[in-house]
mmCIF file of N, CA and C in Angstrom:
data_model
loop_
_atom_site.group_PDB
_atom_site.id
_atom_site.type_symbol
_atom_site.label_atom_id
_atom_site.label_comp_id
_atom_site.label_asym_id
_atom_site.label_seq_id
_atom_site.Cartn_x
_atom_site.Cartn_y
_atom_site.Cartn_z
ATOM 1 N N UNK A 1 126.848 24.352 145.781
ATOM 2 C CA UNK A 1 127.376 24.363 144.428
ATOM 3 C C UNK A 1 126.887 25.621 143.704
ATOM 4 N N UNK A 2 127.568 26.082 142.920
ATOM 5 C CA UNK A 2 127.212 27.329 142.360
ATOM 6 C C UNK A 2 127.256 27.185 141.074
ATOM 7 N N UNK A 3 126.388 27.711 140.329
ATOM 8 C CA UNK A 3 125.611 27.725 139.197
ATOM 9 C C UNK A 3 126.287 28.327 137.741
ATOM 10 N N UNK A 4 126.850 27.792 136.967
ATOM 11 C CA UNK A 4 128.055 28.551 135.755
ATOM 12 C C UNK A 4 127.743 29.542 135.224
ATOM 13 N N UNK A 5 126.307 29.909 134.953
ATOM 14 C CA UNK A 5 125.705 31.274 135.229
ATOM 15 C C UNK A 5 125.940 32.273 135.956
ATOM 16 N N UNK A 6 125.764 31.730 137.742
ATOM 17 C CA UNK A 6 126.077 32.702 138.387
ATOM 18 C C UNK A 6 127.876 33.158 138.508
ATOM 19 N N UNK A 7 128.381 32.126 137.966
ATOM 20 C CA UNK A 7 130.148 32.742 138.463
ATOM 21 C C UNK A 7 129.903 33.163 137.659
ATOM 22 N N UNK A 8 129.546 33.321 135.996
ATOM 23 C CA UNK A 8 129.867 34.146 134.786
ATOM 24 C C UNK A 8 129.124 35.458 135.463
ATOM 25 N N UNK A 9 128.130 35.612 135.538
ATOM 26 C CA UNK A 9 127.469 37.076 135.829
ATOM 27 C C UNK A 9 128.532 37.512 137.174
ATOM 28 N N UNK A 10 128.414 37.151 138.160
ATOM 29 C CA UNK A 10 129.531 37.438 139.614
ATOM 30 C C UNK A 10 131.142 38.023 138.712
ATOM 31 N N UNK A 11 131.496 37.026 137.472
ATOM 32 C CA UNK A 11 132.386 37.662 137.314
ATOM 33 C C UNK A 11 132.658 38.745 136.077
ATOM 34 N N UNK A 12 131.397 39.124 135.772
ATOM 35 C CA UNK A 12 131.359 40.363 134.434
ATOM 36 C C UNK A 12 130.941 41.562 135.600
ATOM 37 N N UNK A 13 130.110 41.030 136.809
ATOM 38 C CA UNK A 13 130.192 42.298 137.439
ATOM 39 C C UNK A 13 131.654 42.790 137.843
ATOM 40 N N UNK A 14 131.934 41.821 138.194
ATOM 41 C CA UNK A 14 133.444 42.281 138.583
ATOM 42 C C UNK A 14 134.308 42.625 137.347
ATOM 43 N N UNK A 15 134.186 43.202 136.563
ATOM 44 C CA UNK A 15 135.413 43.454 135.421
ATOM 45 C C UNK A 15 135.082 44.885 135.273
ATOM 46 N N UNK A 16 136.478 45.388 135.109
ATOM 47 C CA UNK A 16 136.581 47.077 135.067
ATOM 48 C C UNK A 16 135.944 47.668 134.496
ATOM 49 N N UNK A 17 136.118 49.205 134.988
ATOM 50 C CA UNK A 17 135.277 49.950 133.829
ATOM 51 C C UNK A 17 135.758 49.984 131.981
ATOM 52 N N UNK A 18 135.021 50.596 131.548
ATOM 53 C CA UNK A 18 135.534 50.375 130.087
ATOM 54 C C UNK A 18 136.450 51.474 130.017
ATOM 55 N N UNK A 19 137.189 50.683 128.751
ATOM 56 C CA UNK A 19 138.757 51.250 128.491
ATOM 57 C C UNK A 19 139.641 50.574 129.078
ATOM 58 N N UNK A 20 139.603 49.957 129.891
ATOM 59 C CA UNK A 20 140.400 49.225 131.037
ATOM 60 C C UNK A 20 141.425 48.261 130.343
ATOM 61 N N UNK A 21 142.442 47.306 130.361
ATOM 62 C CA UNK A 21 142.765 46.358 129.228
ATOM 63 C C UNK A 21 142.015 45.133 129.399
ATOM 64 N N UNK A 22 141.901 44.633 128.638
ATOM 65 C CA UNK A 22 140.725 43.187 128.411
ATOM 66 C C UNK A 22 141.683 41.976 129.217
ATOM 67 N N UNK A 23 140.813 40.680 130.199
ATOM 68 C CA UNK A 23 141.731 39.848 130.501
ATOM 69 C C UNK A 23 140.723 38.823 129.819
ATOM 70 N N UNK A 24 141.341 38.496 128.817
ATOM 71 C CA UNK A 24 140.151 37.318 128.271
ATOM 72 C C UNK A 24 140.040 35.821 129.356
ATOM 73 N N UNK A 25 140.306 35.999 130.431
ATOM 74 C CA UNK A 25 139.393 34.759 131.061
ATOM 75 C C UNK A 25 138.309 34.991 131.162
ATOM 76 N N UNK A 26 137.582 36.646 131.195
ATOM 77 C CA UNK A 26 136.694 37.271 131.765
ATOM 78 C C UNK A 26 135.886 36.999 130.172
ATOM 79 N N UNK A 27 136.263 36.510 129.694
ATOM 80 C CA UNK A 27 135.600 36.977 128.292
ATOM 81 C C UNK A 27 134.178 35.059 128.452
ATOM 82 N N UNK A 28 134.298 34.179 128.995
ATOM 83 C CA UNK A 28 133.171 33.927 129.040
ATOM 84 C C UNK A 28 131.846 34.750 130.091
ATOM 85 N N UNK A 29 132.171 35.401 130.946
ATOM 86 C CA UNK A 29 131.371 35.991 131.695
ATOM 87 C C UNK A 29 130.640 36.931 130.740
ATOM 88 N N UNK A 30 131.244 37.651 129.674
ATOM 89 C CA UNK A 30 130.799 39.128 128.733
ATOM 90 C C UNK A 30 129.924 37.782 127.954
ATOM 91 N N UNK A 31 130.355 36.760 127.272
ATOM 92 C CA UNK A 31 129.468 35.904 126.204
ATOM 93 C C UNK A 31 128.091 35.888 127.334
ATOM 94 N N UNK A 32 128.089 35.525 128.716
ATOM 95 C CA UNK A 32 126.612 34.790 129.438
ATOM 96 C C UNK A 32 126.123 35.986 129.761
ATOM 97 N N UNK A 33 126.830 37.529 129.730
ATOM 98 C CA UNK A 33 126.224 39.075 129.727
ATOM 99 C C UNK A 33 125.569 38.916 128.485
ATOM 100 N N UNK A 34 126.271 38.914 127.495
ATOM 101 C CA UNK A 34 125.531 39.386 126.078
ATOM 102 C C UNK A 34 124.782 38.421 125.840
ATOM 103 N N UNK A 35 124.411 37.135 125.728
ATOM 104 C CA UNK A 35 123.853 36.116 125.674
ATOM 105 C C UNK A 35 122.619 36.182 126.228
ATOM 106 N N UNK A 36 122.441 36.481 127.467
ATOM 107 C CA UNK A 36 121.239 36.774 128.461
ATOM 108 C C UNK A 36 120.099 37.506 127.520
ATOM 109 N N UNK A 37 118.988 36.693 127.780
ATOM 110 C CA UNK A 37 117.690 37.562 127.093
ATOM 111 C C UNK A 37 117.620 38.613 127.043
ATOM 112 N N UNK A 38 117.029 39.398 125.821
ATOM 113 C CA UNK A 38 116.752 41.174 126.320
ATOM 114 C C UNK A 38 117.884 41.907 126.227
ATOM 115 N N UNK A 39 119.372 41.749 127.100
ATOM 116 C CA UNK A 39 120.135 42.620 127.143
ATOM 117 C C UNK A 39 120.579 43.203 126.312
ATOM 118 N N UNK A 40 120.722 42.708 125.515
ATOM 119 C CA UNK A 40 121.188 43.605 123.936
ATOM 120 C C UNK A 40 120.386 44.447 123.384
ATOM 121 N N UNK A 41 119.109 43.377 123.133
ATOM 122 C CA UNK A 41 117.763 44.646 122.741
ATOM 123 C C UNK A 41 117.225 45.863 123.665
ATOM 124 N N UNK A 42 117.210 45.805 125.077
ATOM 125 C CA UNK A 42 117.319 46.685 126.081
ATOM 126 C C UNK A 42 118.411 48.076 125.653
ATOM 127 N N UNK A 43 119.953 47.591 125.940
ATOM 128 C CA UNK A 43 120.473 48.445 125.678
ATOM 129 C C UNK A 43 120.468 49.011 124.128
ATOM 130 N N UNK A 44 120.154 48.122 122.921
ATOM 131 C CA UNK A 44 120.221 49.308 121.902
ATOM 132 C C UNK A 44 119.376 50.101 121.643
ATOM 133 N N UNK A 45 117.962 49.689 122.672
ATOM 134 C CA UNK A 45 117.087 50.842 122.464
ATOM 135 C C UNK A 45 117.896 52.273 123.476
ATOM 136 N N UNK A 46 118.203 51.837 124.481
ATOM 137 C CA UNK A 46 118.851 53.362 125.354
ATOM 138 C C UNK A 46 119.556 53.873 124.337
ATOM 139 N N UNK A 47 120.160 52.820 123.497
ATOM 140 C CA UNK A 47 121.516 53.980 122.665
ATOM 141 C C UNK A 47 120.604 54.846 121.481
ATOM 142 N N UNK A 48 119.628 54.109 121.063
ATOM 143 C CA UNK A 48 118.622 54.860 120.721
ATOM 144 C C UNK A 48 118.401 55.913 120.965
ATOM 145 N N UNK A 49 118.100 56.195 122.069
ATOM 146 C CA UNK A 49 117.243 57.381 122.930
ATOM 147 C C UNK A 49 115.787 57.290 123.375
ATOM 148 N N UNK A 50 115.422 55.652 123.512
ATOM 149 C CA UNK A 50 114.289 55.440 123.929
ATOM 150 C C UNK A 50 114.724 55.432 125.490
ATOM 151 N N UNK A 51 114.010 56.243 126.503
ATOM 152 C CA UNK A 51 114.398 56.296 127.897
ATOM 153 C C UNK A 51 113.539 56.375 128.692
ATOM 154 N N UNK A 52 112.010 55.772 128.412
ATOM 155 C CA UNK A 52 110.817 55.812 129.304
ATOM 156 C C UNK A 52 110.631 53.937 129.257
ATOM 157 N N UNK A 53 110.227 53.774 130.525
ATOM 158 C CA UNK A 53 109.557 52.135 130.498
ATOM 159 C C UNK A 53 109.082 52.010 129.696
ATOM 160 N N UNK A 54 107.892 52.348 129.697
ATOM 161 C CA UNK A 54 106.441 51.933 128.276
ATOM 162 C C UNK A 54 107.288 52.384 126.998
ATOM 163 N N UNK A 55 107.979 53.072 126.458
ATOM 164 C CA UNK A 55 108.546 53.496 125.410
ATOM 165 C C UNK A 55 109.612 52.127 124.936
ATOM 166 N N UNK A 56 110.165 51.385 125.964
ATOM 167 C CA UNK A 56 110.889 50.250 125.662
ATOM 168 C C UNK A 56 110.145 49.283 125.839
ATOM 169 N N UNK A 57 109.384 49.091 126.436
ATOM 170 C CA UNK A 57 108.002 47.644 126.052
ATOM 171 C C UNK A 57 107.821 47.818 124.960
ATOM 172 N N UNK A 58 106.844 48.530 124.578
ATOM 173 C CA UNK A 58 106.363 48.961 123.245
ATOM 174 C C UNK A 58 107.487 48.564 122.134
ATOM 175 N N UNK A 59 108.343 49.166 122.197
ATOM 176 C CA UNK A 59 109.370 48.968 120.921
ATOM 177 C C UNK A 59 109.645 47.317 121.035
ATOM 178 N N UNK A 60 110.251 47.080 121.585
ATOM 179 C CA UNK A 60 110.543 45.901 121.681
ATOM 180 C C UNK A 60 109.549 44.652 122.447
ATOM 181 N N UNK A 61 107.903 45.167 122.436
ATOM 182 C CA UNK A 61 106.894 43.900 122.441
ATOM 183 C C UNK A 61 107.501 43.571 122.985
ATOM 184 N N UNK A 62 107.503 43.467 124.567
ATOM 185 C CA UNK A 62 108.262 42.998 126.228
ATOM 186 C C UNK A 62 107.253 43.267 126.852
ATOM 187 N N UNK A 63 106.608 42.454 127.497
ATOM 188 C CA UNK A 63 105.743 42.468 128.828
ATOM 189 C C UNK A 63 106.578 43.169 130.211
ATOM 190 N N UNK A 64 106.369 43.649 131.159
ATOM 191 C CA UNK A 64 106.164 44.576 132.109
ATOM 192 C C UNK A 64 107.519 43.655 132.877
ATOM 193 N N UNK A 65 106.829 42.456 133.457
ATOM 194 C CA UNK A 65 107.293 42.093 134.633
ATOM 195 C C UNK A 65 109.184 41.694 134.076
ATOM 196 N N UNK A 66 109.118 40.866 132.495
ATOM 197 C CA UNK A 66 110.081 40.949 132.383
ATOM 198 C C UNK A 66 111.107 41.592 132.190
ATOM 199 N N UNK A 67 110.779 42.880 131.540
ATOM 200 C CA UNK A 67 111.763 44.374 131.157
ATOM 201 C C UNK A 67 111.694 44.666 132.584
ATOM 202 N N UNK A 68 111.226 44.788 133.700
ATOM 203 C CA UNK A 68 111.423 45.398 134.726
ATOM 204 C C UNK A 68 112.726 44.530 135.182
ATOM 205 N N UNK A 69 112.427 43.410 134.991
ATOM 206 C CA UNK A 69 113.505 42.510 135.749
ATOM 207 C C UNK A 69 114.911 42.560 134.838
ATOM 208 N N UNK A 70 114.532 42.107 133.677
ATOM 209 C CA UNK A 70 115.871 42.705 132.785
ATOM 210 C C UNK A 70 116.474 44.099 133.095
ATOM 211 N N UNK A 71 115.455 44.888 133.471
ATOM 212 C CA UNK A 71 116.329 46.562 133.733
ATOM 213 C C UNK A 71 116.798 46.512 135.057
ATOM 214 N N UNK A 72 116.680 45.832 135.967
ATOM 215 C CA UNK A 72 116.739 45.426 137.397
ATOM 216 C C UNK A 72 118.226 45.561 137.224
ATOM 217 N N UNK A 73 118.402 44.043 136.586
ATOM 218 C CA UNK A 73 119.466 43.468 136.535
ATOM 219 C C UNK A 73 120.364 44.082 135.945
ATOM 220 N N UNK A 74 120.503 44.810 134.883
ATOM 221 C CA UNK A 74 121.717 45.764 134.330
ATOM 222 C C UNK A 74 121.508 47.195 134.774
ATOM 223 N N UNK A 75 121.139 47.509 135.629
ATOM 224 C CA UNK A 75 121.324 48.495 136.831
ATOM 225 C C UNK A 75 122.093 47.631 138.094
ATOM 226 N N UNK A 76 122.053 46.796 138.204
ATOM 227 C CA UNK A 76 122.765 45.635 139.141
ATOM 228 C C UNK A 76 124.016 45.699 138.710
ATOM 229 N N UNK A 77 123.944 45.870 137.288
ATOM 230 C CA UNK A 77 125.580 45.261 136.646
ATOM 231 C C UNK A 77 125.942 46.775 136.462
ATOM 232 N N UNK A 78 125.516 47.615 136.425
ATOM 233 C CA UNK A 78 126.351 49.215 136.104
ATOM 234 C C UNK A 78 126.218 49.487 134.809
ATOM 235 N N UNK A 79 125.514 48.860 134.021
ATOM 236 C CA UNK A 79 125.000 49.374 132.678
ATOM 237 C C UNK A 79 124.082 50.579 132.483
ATOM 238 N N UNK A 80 122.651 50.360 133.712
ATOM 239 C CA UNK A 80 121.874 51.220 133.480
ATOM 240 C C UNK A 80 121.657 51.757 134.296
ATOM 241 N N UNK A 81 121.230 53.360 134.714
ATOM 242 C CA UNK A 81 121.059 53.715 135.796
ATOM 243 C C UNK A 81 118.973 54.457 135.631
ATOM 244 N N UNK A 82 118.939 54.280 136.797
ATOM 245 C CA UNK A 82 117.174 54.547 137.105
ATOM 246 C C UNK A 82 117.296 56.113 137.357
ATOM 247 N N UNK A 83 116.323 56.602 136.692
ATOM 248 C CA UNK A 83 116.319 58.154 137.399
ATOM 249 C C UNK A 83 114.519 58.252 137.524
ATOM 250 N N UNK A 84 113.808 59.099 138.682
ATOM 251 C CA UNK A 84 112.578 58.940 139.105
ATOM 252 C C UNK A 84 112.747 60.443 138.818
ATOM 253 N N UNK A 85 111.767 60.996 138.006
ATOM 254 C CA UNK A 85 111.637 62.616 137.819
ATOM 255 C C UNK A 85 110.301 62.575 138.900
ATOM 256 N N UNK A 86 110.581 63.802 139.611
ATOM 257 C CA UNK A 86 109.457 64.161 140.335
ATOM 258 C C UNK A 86 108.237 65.316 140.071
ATOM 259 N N UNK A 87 107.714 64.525 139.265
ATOM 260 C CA UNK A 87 106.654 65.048 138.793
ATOM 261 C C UNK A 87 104.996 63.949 138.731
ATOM 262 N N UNK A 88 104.449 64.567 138.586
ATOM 263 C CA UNK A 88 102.989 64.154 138.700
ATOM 264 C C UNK A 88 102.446 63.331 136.953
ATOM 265 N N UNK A 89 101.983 62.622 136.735
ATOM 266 C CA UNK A 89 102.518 61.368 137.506
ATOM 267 C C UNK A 89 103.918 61.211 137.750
ATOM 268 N N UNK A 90 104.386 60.102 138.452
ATOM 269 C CA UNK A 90 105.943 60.352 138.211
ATOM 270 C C UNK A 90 106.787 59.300 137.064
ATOM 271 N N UNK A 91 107.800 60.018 136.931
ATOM 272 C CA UNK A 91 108.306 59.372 135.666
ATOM 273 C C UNK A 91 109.568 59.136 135.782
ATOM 274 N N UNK A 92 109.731 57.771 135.151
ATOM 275 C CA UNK A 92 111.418 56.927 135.666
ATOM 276 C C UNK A 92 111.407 56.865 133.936
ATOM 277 N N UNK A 93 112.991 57.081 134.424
ATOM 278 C CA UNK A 93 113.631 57.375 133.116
ATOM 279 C C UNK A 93 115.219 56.305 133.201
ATOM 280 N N UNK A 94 115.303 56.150 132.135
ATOM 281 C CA UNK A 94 116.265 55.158 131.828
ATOM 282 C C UNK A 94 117.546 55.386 131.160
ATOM 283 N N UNK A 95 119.177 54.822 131.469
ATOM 284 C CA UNK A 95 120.205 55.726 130.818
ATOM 285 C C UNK A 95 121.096 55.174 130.587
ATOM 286 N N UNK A 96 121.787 54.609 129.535
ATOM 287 C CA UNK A 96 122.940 54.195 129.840
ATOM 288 C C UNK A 96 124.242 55.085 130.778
ATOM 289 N N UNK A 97 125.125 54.097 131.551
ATOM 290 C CA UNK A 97 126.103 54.450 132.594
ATOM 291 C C UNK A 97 127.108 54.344 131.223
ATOM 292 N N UNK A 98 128.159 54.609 131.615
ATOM 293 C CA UNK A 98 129.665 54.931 130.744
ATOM 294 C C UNK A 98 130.026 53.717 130.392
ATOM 295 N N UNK A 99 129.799 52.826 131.205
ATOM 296 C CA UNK A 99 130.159 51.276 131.087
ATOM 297 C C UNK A 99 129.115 50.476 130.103
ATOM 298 N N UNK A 100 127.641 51.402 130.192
ATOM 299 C CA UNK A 100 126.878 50.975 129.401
ATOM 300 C C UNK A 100 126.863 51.298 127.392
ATOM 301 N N UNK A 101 127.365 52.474 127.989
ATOM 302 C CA UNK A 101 127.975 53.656 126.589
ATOM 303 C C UNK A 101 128.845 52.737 125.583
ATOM 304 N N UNK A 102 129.687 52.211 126.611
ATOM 305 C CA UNK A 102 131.246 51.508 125.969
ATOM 306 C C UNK A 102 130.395 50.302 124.596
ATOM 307 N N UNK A 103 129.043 49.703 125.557
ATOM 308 C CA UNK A 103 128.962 48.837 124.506
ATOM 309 C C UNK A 103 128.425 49.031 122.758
ATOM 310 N N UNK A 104 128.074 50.279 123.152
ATOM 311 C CA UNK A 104 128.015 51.266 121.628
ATOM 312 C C UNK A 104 128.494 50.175 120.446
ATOM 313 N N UNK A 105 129.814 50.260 120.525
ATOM 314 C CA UNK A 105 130.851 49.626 119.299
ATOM 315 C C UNK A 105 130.296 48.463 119.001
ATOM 316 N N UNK A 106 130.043 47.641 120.451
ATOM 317 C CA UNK A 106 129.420 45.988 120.340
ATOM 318 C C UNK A 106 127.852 45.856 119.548
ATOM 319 N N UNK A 107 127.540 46.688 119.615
ATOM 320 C CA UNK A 107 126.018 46.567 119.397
ATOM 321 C C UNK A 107 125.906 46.595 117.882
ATOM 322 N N UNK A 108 126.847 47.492 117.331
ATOM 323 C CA UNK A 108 126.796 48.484 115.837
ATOM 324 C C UNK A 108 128.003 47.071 115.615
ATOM 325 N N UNK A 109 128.851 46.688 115.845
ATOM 326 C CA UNK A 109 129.734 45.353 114.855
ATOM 327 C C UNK A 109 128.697 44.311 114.612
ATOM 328 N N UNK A 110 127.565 44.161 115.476
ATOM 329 C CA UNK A 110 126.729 42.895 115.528
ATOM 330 C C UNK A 110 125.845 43.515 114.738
ATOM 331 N N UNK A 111 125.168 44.738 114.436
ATOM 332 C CA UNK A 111 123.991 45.059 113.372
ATOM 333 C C UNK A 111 125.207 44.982 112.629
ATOM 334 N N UNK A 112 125.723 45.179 112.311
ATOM 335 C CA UNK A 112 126.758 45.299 111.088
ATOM 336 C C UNK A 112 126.572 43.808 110.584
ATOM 337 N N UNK A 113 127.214 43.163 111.315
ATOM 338 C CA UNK A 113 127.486 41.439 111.286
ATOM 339 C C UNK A 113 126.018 40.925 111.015
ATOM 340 N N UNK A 114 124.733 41.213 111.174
ATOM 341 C CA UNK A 114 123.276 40.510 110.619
ATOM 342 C C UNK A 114 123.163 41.087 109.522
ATOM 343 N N UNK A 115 123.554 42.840 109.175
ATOM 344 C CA UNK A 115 123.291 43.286 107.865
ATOM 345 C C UNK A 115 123.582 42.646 106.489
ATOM 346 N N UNK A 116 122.772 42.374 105.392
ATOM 347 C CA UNK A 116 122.688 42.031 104.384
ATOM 348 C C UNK A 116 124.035 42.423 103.199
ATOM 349 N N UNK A 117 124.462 41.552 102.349
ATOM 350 C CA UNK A 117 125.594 42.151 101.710
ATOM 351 C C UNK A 117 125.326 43.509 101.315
ATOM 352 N N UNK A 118 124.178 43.554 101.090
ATOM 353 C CA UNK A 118 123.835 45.157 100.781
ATOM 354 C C UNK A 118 123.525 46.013 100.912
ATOM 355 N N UNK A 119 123.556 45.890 102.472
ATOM 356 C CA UNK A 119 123.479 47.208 103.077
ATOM 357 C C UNK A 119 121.815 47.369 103.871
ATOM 358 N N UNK A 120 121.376 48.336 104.263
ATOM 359 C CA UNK A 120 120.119 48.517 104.785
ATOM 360 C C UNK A 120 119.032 48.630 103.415
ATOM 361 N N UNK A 121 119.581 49.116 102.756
ATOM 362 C CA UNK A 121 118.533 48.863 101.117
ATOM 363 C C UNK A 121 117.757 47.459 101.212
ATOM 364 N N UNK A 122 118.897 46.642 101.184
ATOM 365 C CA UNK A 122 118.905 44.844 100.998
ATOM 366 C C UNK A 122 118.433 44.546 101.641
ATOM 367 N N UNK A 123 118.270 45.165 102.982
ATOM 368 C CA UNK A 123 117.231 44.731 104.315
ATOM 369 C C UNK A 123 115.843 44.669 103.878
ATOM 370 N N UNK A 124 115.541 46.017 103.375
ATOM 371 C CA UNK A 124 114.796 46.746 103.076
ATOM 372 C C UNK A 124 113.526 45.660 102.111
ATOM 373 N N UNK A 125 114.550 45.363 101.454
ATOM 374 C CA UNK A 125 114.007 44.262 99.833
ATOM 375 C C UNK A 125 113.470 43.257 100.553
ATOM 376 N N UNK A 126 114.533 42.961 101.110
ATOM 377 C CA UNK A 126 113.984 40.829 102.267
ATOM 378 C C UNK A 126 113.152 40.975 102.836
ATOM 379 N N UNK A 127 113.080 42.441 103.267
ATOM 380 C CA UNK A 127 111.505 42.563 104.345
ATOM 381 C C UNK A 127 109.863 42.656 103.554
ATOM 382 N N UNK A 128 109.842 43.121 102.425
ATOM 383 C CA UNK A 128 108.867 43.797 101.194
ATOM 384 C C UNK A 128 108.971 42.002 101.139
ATOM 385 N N UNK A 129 110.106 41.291 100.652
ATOM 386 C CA UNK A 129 109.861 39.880 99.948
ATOM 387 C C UNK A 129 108.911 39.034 100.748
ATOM 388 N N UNK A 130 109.486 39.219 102.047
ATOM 389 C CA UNK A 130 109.014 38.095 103.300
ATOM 390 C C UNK A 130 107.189 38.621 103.695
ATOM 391 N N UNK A 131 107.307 39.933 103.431
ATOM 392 C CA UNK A 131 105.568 40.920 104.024
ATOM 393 C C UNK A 131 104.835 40.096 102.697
ATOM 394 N N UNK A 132 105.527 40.292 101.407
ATOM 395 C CA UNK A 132 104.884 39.547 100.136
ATOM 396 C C UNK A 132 104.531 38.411 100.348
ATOM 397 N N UNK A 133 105.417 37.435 100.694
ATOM 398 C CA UNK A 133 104.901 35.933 100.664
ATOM 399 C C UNK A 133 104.493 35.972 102.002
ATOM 400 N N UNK A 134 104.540 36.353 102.900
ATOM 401 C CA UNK A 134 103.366 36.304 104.405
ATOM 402 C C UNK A 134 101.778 36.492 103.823
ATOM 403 N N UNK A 135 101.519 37.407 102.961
ATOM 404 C CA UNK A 135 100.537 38.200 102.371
ATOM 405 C C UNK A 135 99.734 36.714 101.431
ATOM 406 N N UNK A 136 100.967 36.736 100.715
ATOM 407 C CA UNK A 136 100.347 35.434 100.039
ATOM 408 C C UNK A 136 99.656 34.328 100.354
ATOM 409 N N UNK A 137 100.593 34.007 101.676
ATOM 410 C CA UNK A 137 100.069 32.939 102.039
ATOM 411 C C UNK A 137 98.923 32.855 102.830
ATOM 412 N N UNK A 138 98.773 33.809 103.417
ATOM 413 C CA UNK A 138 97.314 34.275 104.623
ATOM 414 C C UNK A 138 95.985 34.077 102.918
ATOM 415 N N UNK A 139 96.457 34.864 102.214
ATOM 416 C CA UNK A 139 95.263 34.782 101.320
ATOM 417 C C UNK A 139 94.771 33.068 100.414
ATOM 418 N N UNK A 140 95.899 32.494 100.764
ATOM 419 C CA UNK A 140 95.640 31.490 99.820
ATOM 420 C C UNK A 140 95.111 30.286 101.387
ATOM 421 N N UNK A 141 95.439 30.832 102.840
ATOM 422 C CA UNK A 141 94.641 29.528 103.503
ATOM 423 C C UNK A 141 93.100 30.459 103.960
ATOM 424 N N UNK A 142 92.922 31.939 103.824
ATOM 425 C CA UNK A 142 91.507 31.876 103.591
ATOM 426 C C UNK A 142 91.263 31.954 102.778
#
C-alpha cells in the first residue's frame, strides 16, 4: 500500500518544468510540496541570497540533521541544486534550479497574503507591541 504522501510527492516530482500549462489534478501533490516542513522557509531564504549551510541554519534556527535532509529532498525534487567549491575548507553552496526560481511569485503572494493591512510598517508596530508585552510580562513573573 502506498502512502498519500508518497503518490503526492512521486507526483509533484513528476510535473513539468515551470511555465508549462498547469493540470490541476497535480495541484494536490504542489499543496503536500508546499505544505512539507521547511520547504518554503528553505527556499525563501535561497531567493534571498542566503547560499551557505550554516548561513540557512542560522537564519532560520534549523538544526543540521534536519536542513540537511530538507535540502536532500528538494535537490531530489529539482528545486535545489548542491554545488561543492573546491577549496580548503570546502564549501557547498546552495541554489535555486529554474523550477526552483518559478516559485518566486508563490512565496511573495503568501508574504503578501500574512502581511498586515498596512503594509511592512504595521508589521513593524505588532512586533514593538508583542516585544512590549513579552517585556512586560517576564518583568512582572520575576
Amino acid at each position: 500500500m502506498v502512502h498519500s504522501g508518497e503518490q503526492a510527492a512521486r507526483a509533484f516530482h513528476e510535473l513539468p518544468e515551470a511555465g508549462a500549462q498547469p493540470n490541476h489534478s497535480d495541484c494536490p501533490a504542489a499543496y503536500h510540496f508546499l505544505g512539507t516542513r521547511w520547504n518554503l522557509h528553505i527556499i525563501s531564504a535561497l531567493l534571498d541570497g542566503y547560499t551557505r549551510f550554516t548561513e540557512i541554519a542560522l537564519l532560520l534556527n534549523l538544526n543540521s540533521r534536519t536542513l540537511a535532509e530538507r535540502l536532500k529532498h528538494l535537490e531530489l525534487e529539482g528545486i535545489v541544486v548542491r554545488q561543492e567549491r573546491n577549496q580548503i575548507p570546502v564549501r557547498t553552496d546552495y541554489e535555486l534550479t529554474a523550477k526552483g526560481q518559478a516559485l518566486r511569485e508563490v512565496v511573495s503572494e503568501i508574504q503578501k497574503w500574512t502581511m498586515p493591512a498596512g503594509g511592512p510598517e504595521a508589521m513593524e508596530v505588532i512586533s514593538k507591541e508583542r516585544r512590549t508585552y513579552a517585556e512586560r510580562e517576564i518583568l512582572q513573573i520575576g
